[in-house]
Amino acid sequence: MTRSMTRANHFKLGTFATNCSGGMSVTTVPERWEASWENNLRLAGMLDAAGIDFMLPIARWVGYGGKTDFHGSVLETMTWAAALLAATRNINIFATVHTVVNHPVVVAKQIATIDRIGGGRAGLNIVAGWNEPEYRALGLTLPDNHETRYGYAQEWFDIVEALWTREERFDWKGQFFNLEQVHSDPKPLPGRPPIINAAGSAQGRDFAVRNADFLFTPAIDLARSIGEIAQLHQAADAIGRKVDVMTFSHVVCRPTEREAKDYVAHFTGDAIDHAAVDNLVRLQFAHAQSFPHDLLALIRDRMAMGHGGMPLIGMPEQVAEGIIGLHKAGFGGSTLSFVDYAEEFPYFRDAVLPLLEQAGIRQPIG
């Protein structure tokens, strides 16, 4: 079978973090995203009908505090994905899994099960771990070095892939796992579920290039991104693999540029949950290397708006041009976030998607 996430010549669009309270915006405005099941189900139906390619969740166990306790309420991603796959027809739904929290034998069967539910539309987003308070909450210790985290993640994913491909029972004796006579049935549908991995460190990018179909990285500076994307493609080509590079964006699209900028002013500034932003930035830069540290000042402002994503602000033509710019830089796709996804997406659907099709970077539905 051909999985829709592998379509060539098609700039992929998805949503990010709709399973988390606040979504991607660390704001106190009353219309900020409420990550209820009802809202997610309603949004998924709209995305599915509009031809949006995927939904990507964040796995979170501890919120970021502040007035809103940003990401304090989170729908668990595997059960969320299973239910959405059963309720939709075309869109891909990813489950985000932290390797150290979830046993690979269990995850292999979970992903295979939801892939069957969705008829080949399940995906796996692998997280090697970075959020120390969550480790402590779960009684775990975050390794100090990326080598250990990604060494564990590599063995973890090797086991998952073996369970997806081997018909016979097998033993596994590795550095981190010692398994006897393991087996998993059913398997995912043919074509392997698409794998996403967010990577910034050298170890993380090596892991993504070797294992993932999509490497997820921020687009802070497009001139910088062009070179980074070229290097990542070269690294994948050197080992006989193809890896698409994706990013994430925050959308404020209105009929006029002034209206868009006014809305940005409305949900940022005094409306920012500063304590939550401070906690988010501190944790990201203490233990993760997803963001370039030399761009901290710019990133902090963007954290409040859309968790560090590329701002796409303005009237439909300007937002479309921003997405086309990501495509020209070499990105193969981007997630989209909104302050209120379900209320703001319809205007994006009606006003921006046709412009992207006219530009030739997205294929029409069907």
mmCIF file of C-alpha atoms in Angstrom:
data_model
loop_
_atom_site.group_PDB
_atom_site.id
_atom_site.type_symbol
_atom_site.label_atom_id
_atom_site.label_comp_id
_atom_site.label_asym_id
_atom_site.label_seq_id
_atom_site.Cartn_x
_atom_site.Cartn_y
_atom_site.Cartn_z
ATOM 1 C CA MET A 1 0.000 0.000 0.000
ATOM 2 C CA THR A 2 1.035 3.625 -0.543
ATOM 3 C CA ARG A 3 0.778 5.755 2.572
ATOM 4 C CA SER A 4 -0.477 9.301 2.000
ATOM 5 C CA MET A 5 2.318 10.882 4.077
ATOM 6 C CA THR A 6 4.801 9.767 1.410
ATOM 7 C CA ARG A 7 3.176 11.692 -1.463
ATOM 8 C CA ALA A 8 5.810 13.417 -3.589
ATOM 9 C CA ASN A 9 5.584 17.055 -4.737
ATOM 10 C CA HIS A 10 3.128 17.897 -1.993
ATOM 11 C CA PHE A 11 3.927 20.298 0.855
ATOM 12 C CA LYS A 12 2.384 18.616 3.878
ATOM 13 C CA LEU A 13 0.317 20.501 6.423
ATOM 14 C CA GLY A 14 -0.815 19.333 9.827
ATOM 15 C CA THR A 15 -1.816 20.611 13.228
ATOM 16 C CA PHE A 16 0.309 20.460 16.372
ATOM 17 C CA ALA A 17 -0.582 20.123 20.063
ATOM 18 C CA THR A 18 -4.379 20.217 19.831
ATOM 19 C CA ASN A 19 -4.417 17.574 22.587
ATOM 20 C CA CYS A 20 -2.795 20.071 25.002
ATOM 21 C CA SER A 21 -4.468 22.896 26.912
ATOM 22 C CA GLY A 22 -3.432 26.189 25.359
ATOM 23 C CA GLY A 23 -2.277 24.470 22.185
ATOM 24 C CA MET A 24 0.934 26.270 21.215
ATOM 25 C CA SER A 25 0.104 29.760 22.567
ATOM 26 C CA VAL A 26 1.145 30.648 26.112
ATOM 27 C CA THR A 27 -1.590 33.222 26.571
ATOM 28 C CA THR A 28 -4.264 34.055 29.105
ATOM 29 C CA VAL A 29 -6.939 35.264 26.646
ATOM 30 C CA PRO A 30 -10.277 33.530 27.276
ATOM 31 C CA GLU A 31 -10.525 32.093 23.759
ATOM 32 C CA ARG A 32 -7.244 30.165 24.113
ATOM 33 C CA TRP A 33 -7.514 26.554 23.020
ATOM 34 C CA GLU A 34 -9.408 24.180 25.271
ATOM 35 C CA ALA A 35 -8.065 20.698 24.560
ATOM 36 C CA SER A 36 -11.346 18.893 25.189
ATOM 37 C CA TRP A 37 -12.192 15.685 23.365
ATOM 38 C CA GLU A 38 -15.187 17.435 21.825
ATOM 39 C CA ASN A 39 -13.001 20.204 20.383
ATOM 40 C CA ASN A 40 -10.457 17.729 19.031
ATOM 41 C CA LEU A 41 -13.150 15.618 17.393
ATOM 42 C CA ARG A 42 -14.798 18.672 15.830
ATOM 43 C CA LEU A 43 -11.467 19.964 14.523
ATOM 44 C CA ALA A 44 -10.407 16.567 13.177
ATOM 45 C CA GLY A 45 -13.576 16.393 11.100
ATOM 46 C CA MET A 46 -12.849 19.786 9.542
ATOM 47 C CA LEU A 47 -9.200 18.946 8.868
ATOM 48 C CA ASP A 48 -10.118 15.603 7.340
ATOM 49 C CA ALA A 49 -12.674 17.137 4.987
ATOM 50 C CA ALA A 50 -10.240 19.896 3.958
ATOM 51 C CA GLY A 51 -7.434 17.515 2.987
ATOM 52 C CA ILE A 52 -5.037 18.443 5.793
ATOM 53 C CA ASP A 53 -2.417 15.706 5.960
ATOM 54 C CA PHE A 54 -1.912 14.948 9.642
ATOM 55 C CA MET A 55 -2.441 15.760 13.299
ATOM 56 C CA LEU A 56 0.569 15.658 15.630
ATOM 57 C CA PRO A 57 0.142 15.638 19.434
ATOM 58 C CA ILE A 58 2.529 16.449 22.269
ATOM 59 C CA ALA A 59 2.978 13.892 25.065
ATOM 60 C CA ARG A 60 3.067 15.832 28.326
ATOM 61 C CA TRP A 61 2.801 14.663 31.921
ATOM 62 C CA VAL A 62 3.496 17.870 33.867
ATOM 63 C CA GLY A 63 2.268 21.375 32.964
ATOM 64 C CA TYR A 64 4.386 24.513 32.835
ATOM 65 C CA GLY A 65 2.663 26.389 35.655
ATOM 66 C CA GLY A 66 1.802 30.066 35.512
ATOM 67 C CA LYS A 67 -1.730 31.460 35.586
ATOM 68 C CA THR A 68 -2.924 28.984 32.963
ATOM 69 C CA ASP A 69 -0.748 25.973 33.848
ATOM 70 C CA PHE A 70 0.071 25.780 30.156
ATOM 71 C CA HIS A 71 -0.163 22.133 29.017
ATOM 72 C CA GLY A 72 -1.485 21.161 32.407
ATOM 73 C CA SER A 73 -4.431 19.317 30.825
ATOM 74 C CA VAL A 74 -3.377 16.891 28.099
ATOM 75 C CA LEU A 75 -5.183 14.077 26.298
ATOM 76 C CA GLU A 76 -2.917 10.996 26.223
ATOM 77 C CA THR A 77 -1.680 10.550 22.679
ATOM 78 C CA MET A 78 -2.137 6.847 21.911
ATOM 79 C CA THR A 79 -5.766 6.719 23.027
ATOM 80 C CA TRP A 80 -6.390 10.139 21.409
ATOM 81 C CA ALA A 81 -4.967 8.869 18.117
ATOM 82 C CA ALA A 82 -6.967 5.629 18.220
ATOM 83 C CA ALA A 83 -10.251 7.464 18.711
ATOM 84 C CA LEU A 84 -9.521 10.059 16.002
ATOM 85 C CA LEU A 85 -8.460 7.388 13.502
ATOM 86 C CA ALA A 86 -11.789 5.642 14.073
ATOM 87 C CA ALA A 87 -13.667 8.911 13.510
ATOM 88 C CA THR A 88 -11.898 10.080 10.306
ATOM 89 C CA ARG A 89 -11.316 8.742 6.809
ATOM 90 C CA ASN A 90 -8.201 10.259 5.231
ATOM 91 C CA ILE A 91 -6.068 12.248 7.666
ATOM 92 C CA ASN A 92 -2.959 10.716 9.295
ATOM 93 C CA ILE A 93 -2.904 10.739 13.096
ATOM 94 C CA PHE A 94 0.369 10.437 15.008
ATOM 95 C CA ALA A 95 0.909 9.179 18.531
ATOM 96 C CA THR A 96 3.795 10.831 20.396
ATOM 97 C CA VAL A 97 5.729 8.378 22.550
ATOM 98 C CA HIS A 98 8.543 8.959 25.068
ATOM 99 C CA THR A 99 10.909 6.018 24.746
ATOM 100 C CA VAL A 100 11.877 5.800 28.421
ATOM 101 C CA VAL A 101 8.260 5.848 29.616
ATOM 102 C CA ASN A 102 6.794 3.304 27.190
ATOM 103 C CA HIS A 103 8.044 -0.244 26.669
ATOM 104 C CA PRO A 104 8.866 -0.980 23.004
ATOM 105 C CA VAL A 105 6.998 -4.299 22.956
ATOM 106 C CA VAL A 106 3.842 -2.531 24.127
ATOM 107 C CA VAL A 107 4.270 0.397 21.731
ATOM 108 C CA ALA A 108 4.863 -1.904 18.746
ATOM 109 C CA LYS A 109 1.485 -3.554 19.309
ATOM 110 C CA GLN A 110 -0.284 -0.279 20.121
ATOM 111 C CA ILE A 111 0.861 1.372 16.872
ATOM 112 C CA ALA A 112 0.006 -1.744 14.863
ATOM 113 C CA THR A 113 -3.460 -1.761 16.424
ATOM 114 C CA ILE A 114 -4.243 1.885 15.713
ATOM 115 C CA ASP A 115 -2.787 1.504 12.205
ATOM 116 C CA ARG A 116 -5.356 -1.225 11.608
ATOM 117 C CA ILE A 117 -8.087 0.993 13.048
ATOM 118 C CA GLY A 118 -7.154 3.779 10.623
ATOM 119 C CA GLY A 119 -6.504 1.629 7.573
ATOM 120 C CA GLY A 120 -2.841 2.632 7.376
ATOM 121 C CA ARG A 121 -3.067 6.201 8.681
ATOM 122 C CA ALA A 122 -1.234 5.876 12.017
ATOM 123 C CA GLY A 123 2.155 7.452 12.664
ATOM 124 C CA LEU A 124 4.724 7.443 15.477
ATOM 125 C CA ASN A 125 6.506 10.521 16.847
ATOM 126 C CA ILE A 126 9.527 9.354 18.891
ATOM 127 C CA VAL A 127 10.777 11.471 21.812
ATOM 128 C CA ALA A 128 14.104 10.479 23.393
ATOM 129 C CA GLY A 129 13.405 12.676 26.439
ATOM 130 C CA TRP A 130 14.364 16.112 27.741
ATOM 131 C CA ASN A 131 11.848 17.367 30.328
ATOM 132 C CA GLU A 132 13.463 16.695 33.714
ATOM 133 C CA PRO A 133 10.402 17.502 35.920
ATOM 134 C CA GLU A 134 8.458 14.841 34.042
ATOM 135 C CA TYR A 135 11.207 12.306 34.639
ATOM 136 C CA ARG A 136 11.106 13.096 38.369
ATOM 137 C CA ALA A 137 7.301 12.891 38.421
ATOM 138 C CA LEU A 138 7.516 9.403 36.931
ATOM 139 C CA GLY A 139 10.279 8.290 39.290
ATOM 140 C CA LEU A 140 12.901 8.310 36.543
ATOM 141 C CA THR A 141 16.293 9.952 36.088
ATOM 142 C CA LEU A 142 17.056 12.004 32.991
ATOM 143 C CA PRO A 143 20.486 11.009 31.619
ATOM 144 C CA ASP A 144 22.850 13.973 31.508
ATOM 145 C CA ASN A 145 24.150 13.253 28.018
ATOM 146 C CA HIS A 146 22.518 12.917 24.629
ATOM 147 C CA GLU A 147 24.596 9.835 23.801
ATOM 148 C CA THR A 148 22.833 7.799 26.475
ATOM 149 C CA ARG A 149 19.366 9.128 25.600
ATOM 150 C CA TYR A 150 19.742 8.364 21.915
ATOM 151 C CA GLY A 151 21.547 5.083 22.528
ATOM 152 C CA TYR A 152 18.516 3.975 24.509
ATOM 153 C CA ALA A 153 16.147 5.349 21.846
ATOM 154 C CA GLN A 154 18.012 3.495 19.095
ATOM 155 C CA GLU A 155 17.775 0.145 20.837
ATOM 156 C CA TRP A 156 14.130 0.900 21.703
ATOM 157 C CA PHE A 157 13.244 1.573 18.067
ATOM 158 C CA ASP A 158 15.281 -1.377 16.795
ATOM 159 C CA ILE A 159 13.044 -3.582 18.938
ATOM 160 C CA VAL A 160 9.881 -1.903 17.626
ATOM 161 C CA GLU A 161 10.983 -2.427 14.023
ATOM 162 C CA ALA A 162 11.951 -6.029 14.697
ATOM 163 C CA LEU A 163 8.503 -6.693 16.143
ATOM 164 C CA TRP A 164 6.898 -5.093 13.095
ATOM 165 C CA THR A 165 8.901 -7.158 10.609
ATOM 166 C CA ARG A 166 9.865 -10.524 12.161
ATOM 167 C CA GLU A 167 7.370 -13.348 11.979
ATOM 168 C CA GLU A 168 9.171 -15.644 14.402
ATOM 169 C CA ARG A 169 9.657 -15.202 18.127
ATOM 170 C CA PHE A 170 13.082 -13.904 19.107
ATOM 171 C CA ASP A 171 15.308 -13.101 22.065
ATOM 172 C CA TRP A 172 16.889 -9.691 22.506
ATOM 173 C CA LYS A 173 19.989 -9.097 24.570
ATOM 174 C CA GLY A 174 21.180 -5.510 24.347
ATOM 175 C CA GLN A 175 22.598 -2.750 26.513
ATOM 176 C CA PHE A 176 19.198 -1.594 27.778
ATOM 177 C CA PHE A 177 16.774 -4.475 27.090
ATOM 178 C CA ASN A 178 16.883 -8.197 27.765
ATOM 179 C CA LEU A 179 13.833 -9.857 26.194
ATOM 180 C CA GLU A 180 12.893 -13.518 25.812
ATOM 181 C CA GLN A 181 10.761 -14.963 23.032
ATOM 182 C CA VAL A 182 9.023 -11.734 22.068
ATOM 183 C CA HIS A 183 6.600 -11.496 19.173
ATOM 184 C CA SER A 184 3.961 -9.043 17.982
ATOM 185 C CA ASP A 185 0.863 -9.765 15.932
ATOM 186 C CA PRO A 186 -0.848 -8.078 14.180
ATOM 187 C CA LYS A 187 1.742 -6.068 12.300
ATOM 188 C CA PRO A 188 1.081 -2.575 10.966
ATOM 189 C CA LEU A 189 -0.271 -2.495 7.444
ATOM 190 C CA PRO A 190 2.414 -2.637 4.703
ATOM 191 C CA GLY A 191 4.601 0.392 4.133
ATOM 192 C CA ARG A 192 5.633 1.026 7.776
ATOM 193 C CA PRO A 193 3.885 3.752 9.737
ATOM 194 C CA PRO A 194 5.598 7.130 9.177
ATOM 195 C CA ILE A 195 8.110 8.084 11.857
ATOM 196 C CA ILE A 196 8.698 11.654 13.097
ATOM 197 C CA ASN A 197 11.556 12.721 15.328
ATOM 198 C CA ALA A 198 12.380 16.247 16.511
ATOM 199 C CA ALA A 199 16.134 16.729 16.587
ATOM 200 C CA GLY A 200 18.566 19.550 17.249
ATOM 201 C CA SER A 201 21.686 17.940 18.721
ATOM 202 C CA ALA A 202 24.218 16.061 16.592
ATOM 203 C CA GLN A 203 23.167 12.800 18.250
ATOM 204 C CA GLY A 204 19.497 13.557 17.720
ATOM 205 C CA ARG A 205 19.931 14.402 14.059
ATOM 206 C CA ASP A 206 21.972 11.270 13.488
ATOM 207 C CA PHE A 207 19.157 9.253 15.083
ATOM 208 C CA ALA A 208 16.520 10.971 12.932
ATOM 209 C CA VAL A 209 18.485 10.551 9.706
ATOM 210 C CA ARG A 210 18.935 6.834 10.415
ATOM 211 C CA ASN A 211 15.399 6.060 11.534
ATOM 212 C CA ALA A 212 12.795 8.734 10.827
ATOM 213 C CA ASP A 213 10.854 9.634 7.715
ATOM 214 C CA PHE A 214 10.407 13.209 8.905
ATOM 215 C CA LEU A 215 12.914 15.229 10.904
ATOM 216 C CA PHE A 216 11.130 17.965 12.824
ATOM 217 C CA THR A 217 13.101 21.172 13.452
ATOM 218 C CA PRO A 218 12.289 24.873 14.020
ATOM 219 C CA ALA A 219 12.533 27.430 11.208
ATOM 220 C CA ILE A 220 14.078 30.303 13.138
ATOM 221 C CA ASP A 221 16.103 31.791 10.286
ATOM 222 C CA LEU A 222 15.273 30.598 6.748
ATOM 223 C CA ALA A 223 18.728 31.474 5.410
ATOM 224 C CA ARG A 224 20.171 29.249 8.101
ATOM 225 C CA SER A 225 17.576 26.550 7.421
ATOM 226 C CA ILE A 226 18.538 26.212 3.753
ATOM 227 C CA GLY A 227 22.032 25.031 4.625
ATOM 228 C CA GLU A 228 20.863 22.803 7.469
ATOM 229 C CA ILE A 229 18.267 21.079 5.300
ATOM 230 C CA ALA A 230 20.800 20.465 2.529
ATOM 231 C CA GLN A 231 23.197 18.902 5.059
ATOM 232 C CA LEU A 232 20.467 16.662 6.447
ATOM 233 C CA HIS A 233 19.497 15.448 2.985
ATOM 234 C CA GLN A 234 23.154 14.747 2.204
ATOM 235 C CA ALA A 235 23.556 12.783 5.437
ATOM 236 C CA ALA A 236 20.502 10.670 4.592
ATOM 237 C CA ASP A 237 21.639 10.099 1.003
ATOM 238 C CA ALA A 238 25.028 8.898 2.294
ATOM 239 C CA ILE A 239 23.358 5.960 4.055
ATOM 240 C CA GLY A 240 20.779 5.285 1.348
ATOM 241 C CA ARG A 241 17.804 6.901 3.056
ATOM 242 C CA LYS A 242 15.380 9.698 2.282
ATOM 243 C CA VAL A 243 14.347 11.976 5.129
ATOM 244 C CA ASP A 244 11.941 14.873 4.748
ATOM 245 C CA VAL A 245 12.504 17.923 6.961
ATOM 246 C CA MET A 246 9.449 19.522 8.540
ATOM 247 C CA THR A 247 8.878 22.509 10.784
ATOM 248 C CA PHE A 248 6.113 24.172 12.782
ATOM 249 C CA SER A 249 4.323 27.492 12.332
ATOM 250 C CA HIS A 250 1.832 29.663 14.153
ATOM 251 C CA VAL A 251 -0.921 31.248 12.046
ATOM 252 C CA VAL A 252 -2.788 34.505 12.562
ATOM 253 C CA CYS A 253 -4.697 35.027 9.328
ATOM 254 C CA ARG A 254 -7.244 37.813 8.918
ATOM 255 C CA PRO A 255 -8.765 39.722 5.964
ATOM 256 C CA THR A 256 -6.306 42.587 6.478
ATOM 257 C CA GLU A 257 -2.757 42.818 7.784
ATOM 258 C CA ARG A 258 -3.879 45.352 10.395
ATOM 259 C CA GLU A 259 -6.496 42.968 11.799
ATOM 260 C CA ALA A 260 -3.912 40.200 12.031
ATOM 261 C CA LYS A 261 -1.381 42.395 13.825
ATOM 262 C CA ASP A 262 -4.066 43.711 16.169
ATOM 263 C CA TYR A 263 -4.961 40.157 17.125
ATOM 264 C CA VAL A 264 -1.310 39.309 17.797
ATOM 265 C CA ALA A 265 -1.171 42.327 20.120
ATOM 266 C CA HIS A 266 -4.361 41.088 21.790
ATOM 267 C CA PHE A 267 -3.086 37.636 22.764
ATOM 268 C CA THR A 268 0.552 38.584 23.465
ATOM 269 C CA GLY A 269 1.920 41.543 25.465
ATOM 270 C CA ASP A 270 0.115 41.807 28.780
ATOM 271 C CA ALA A 271 -1.850 38.638 27.957
ATOM 272 C CA ILE A 272 1.244 36.408 27.951
ATOM 273 C CA ASP A 273 1.473 33.908 30.791
ATOM 274 C CA HIS A 274 5.024 35.006 31.598
ATOM 275 C CA ALA A 275 5.645 32.479 34.377
ATOM 276 C CA ALA A 276 4.725 29.604 32.058
ATOM 277 C CA VAL A 277 6.931 31.011 29.271
ATOM 278 C CA ASP A 278 9.841 31.330 31.684
ATOM 279 C CA ASN A 279 9.452 27.697 32.743
ATOM 280 C CA LEU A 280 9.123 26.528 29.152
ATOM 281 C CA VAL A 281 12.231 28.385 27.970
ATOM 282 C CA ARG A 282 14.263 27.335 31.013
ATOM 283 C CA LEU A 283 13.494 23.652 30.471
ATOM 284 C CA GLN A 284 14.032 23.773 26.714
ATOM 285 C CA PHE A 285 17.455 25.315 27.067
ATOM 286 C CA ALA A 286 18.529 23.313 30.106
ATOM 287 C CA HIS A 287 18.050 19.824 28.685
ATOM 288 C CA ALA A 288 17.018 20.011 25.018
ATOM 289 C CA GLN A 289 18.882 21.120 21.932
ATOM 290 C CA SER A 290 15.872 21.584 19.663
ATOM 291 C CA PHE A 291 16.484 25.334 19.380
ATOM 292 C CA PRO A 292 19.733 27.144 18.499
ATOM 293 C CA HIS A 293 20.938 28.706 21.749
ATOM 294 C CA ASP A 294 22.399 31.760 19.997
ATOM 295 C CA LEU A 295 18.887 32.831 19.004
ATOM 296 C CA LEU A 296 17.464 32.755 22.538
ATOM 297 C CA ALA A 297 16.065 36.323 22.592
ATOM 298 C CA LEU A 298 14.084 35.843 19.386
ATOM 299 C CA ILE A 299 12.948 32.397 20.426
ATOM 300 C CA ARG A 300 11.603 33.599 23.774
ATOM 301 C CA ASP A 301 9.232 36.006 22.038
ATOM 302 C CA ARG A 302 8.122 33.261 19.696
ATOM 303 C CA MET A 303 7.620 30.836 22.584
ATOM 304 C CA ALA A 304 4.797 32.968 23.897
ATOM 305 C CA MET A 305 3.123 33.288 20.513
ATOM 306 C CA GLY A 306 3.401 29.742 19.213
ATOM 307 C CA HIS A 307 5.842 27.631 21.241
ATOM 308 C CA GLY A 308 8.745 28.839 19.066
ATOM 309 C CA GLY A 309 7.132 28.214 15.682
ATOM 310 C CA MET A 310 7.552 30.344 12.561
ATOM 311 C CA PRO A 311 5.054 33.258 12.689
ATOM 312 C CA LEU A 312 2.680 33.357 9.708
ATOM 313 C CA ILE A 313 0.854 36.637 10.275
ATOM 314 C CA GLY A 314 -1.236 38.729 7.911
ATOM 315 C CA MET A 315 -3.892 38.482 5.242
ATOM 316 C CA PRO A 316 -4.261 35.223 3.254
ATOM 317 C CA GLU A 317 -1.775 36.203 0.553
ATOM 318 C CA GLN A 318 0.883 36.970 3.165
ATOM 319 C CA VAL A 319 0.314 33.728 5.065
ATOM 320 C CA ALA A 320 0.434 31.755 1.812
ATOM 321 C CA GLU A 321 3.661 33.506 0.844
ATOM 322 C CA GLY A 322 5.159 32.545 4.209
ATOM 323 C CA ILE A 323 4.335 28.885 3.616
ATOM 324 C CA ILE A 324 5.702 29.078 0.072
ATOM 325 C CA GLY A 325 8.887 30.523 1.604
ATOM 326 C CA LEU A 326 9.213 27.453 3.837
ATOM 327 C CA HIS A 327 8.814 25.267 0.773
ATOM 328 C CA LYS A 328 11.470 27.205 -1.129
ATOM 329 C CA ALA A 329 13.864 26.835 1.801
ATOM 330 C CA GLY A 330 13.583 23.071 1.445
ATOM 331 C CA PHE A 331 11.053 22.127 4.091
ATOM 332 C CA GLY A 332 8.698 19.361 3.078
ATOM 333 C CA GLY A 333 5.891 20.442 5.358
ATOM 334 C CA SER A 334 4.811 22.340 8.439
ATOM 335 C CA THR A 335 2.427 22.012 11.302
ATOM 336 C CA LEU A 336 -0.009 24.848 11.924
ATOM 337 C CA SER A 337 -1.224 26.184 15.236
ATOM 338 C CA PHE A 338 -3.836 28.814 16.072
ATOM 339 C CA VAL A 339 -4.940 30.420 19.319
ATOM 340 C CA ASP A 340 -8.325 28.721 18.748
ATOM 341 C CA TYR A 341 -7.840 26.033 16.111
ATOM 342 C CA ALA A 342 -11.475 25.195 15.480
ATOM 343 C CA GLU A 343 -12.610 28.804 15.130
ATOM 344 C CA GLU A 344 -9.660 30.037 13.043
ATOM 345 C CA PHE A 345 -9.000 27.073 10.761
ATOM 346 C CA PRO A 346 -12.075 27.533 8.513
ATOM 347 C CA TYR A 347 -10.834 30.946 7.311
ATOM 348 C CA PHE A 348 -7.378 29.479 6.649
ATOM 349 C CA ARG A 349 -9.014 26.594 4.780
ATOM 350 C CA ASP A 350 -11.129 28.836 2.582
ATOM 351 C CA ALA A 351 -8.657 31.651 1.988
ATOM 352 C CA VAL A 352 -5.137 30.157 2.132
ATOM 353 C CA LEU A 353 -5.348 26.547 0.942
ATOM 354 C CA PRO A 354 -6.546 27.552 -2.578
ATOM 355 C CA LEU A 355 -3.553 29.901 -2.895
ATOM 356 C CA LEU A 356 -1.166 27.058 -2.043
ATOM 357 C CA GLU A 357 -2.785 24.850 -4.659
ATOM 358 C CA GLN A 358 -2.539 27.638 -7.233
ATOM 359 C CA ALA A 359 1.159 27.968 -6.377
ATOM 360 C CA GLY A 360 1.586 24.264 -7.123
ATOM 361 C CA ILE A 361 2.961 23.213 -3.751
ATOM 362 C CA ARG A 362 -0.151 21.300 -2.660
ATOM 363 C CA GLN A 363 -2.311 18.878 -4.551
ATOM 364 C CA PRO A 364 -6.089 19.309 -4.464
ATOM 365 C CA ILE A 365 -8.194 16.811 -2.514
ATOM 366 C CA GLY A 366 -8.770 13.615 -4.480
#
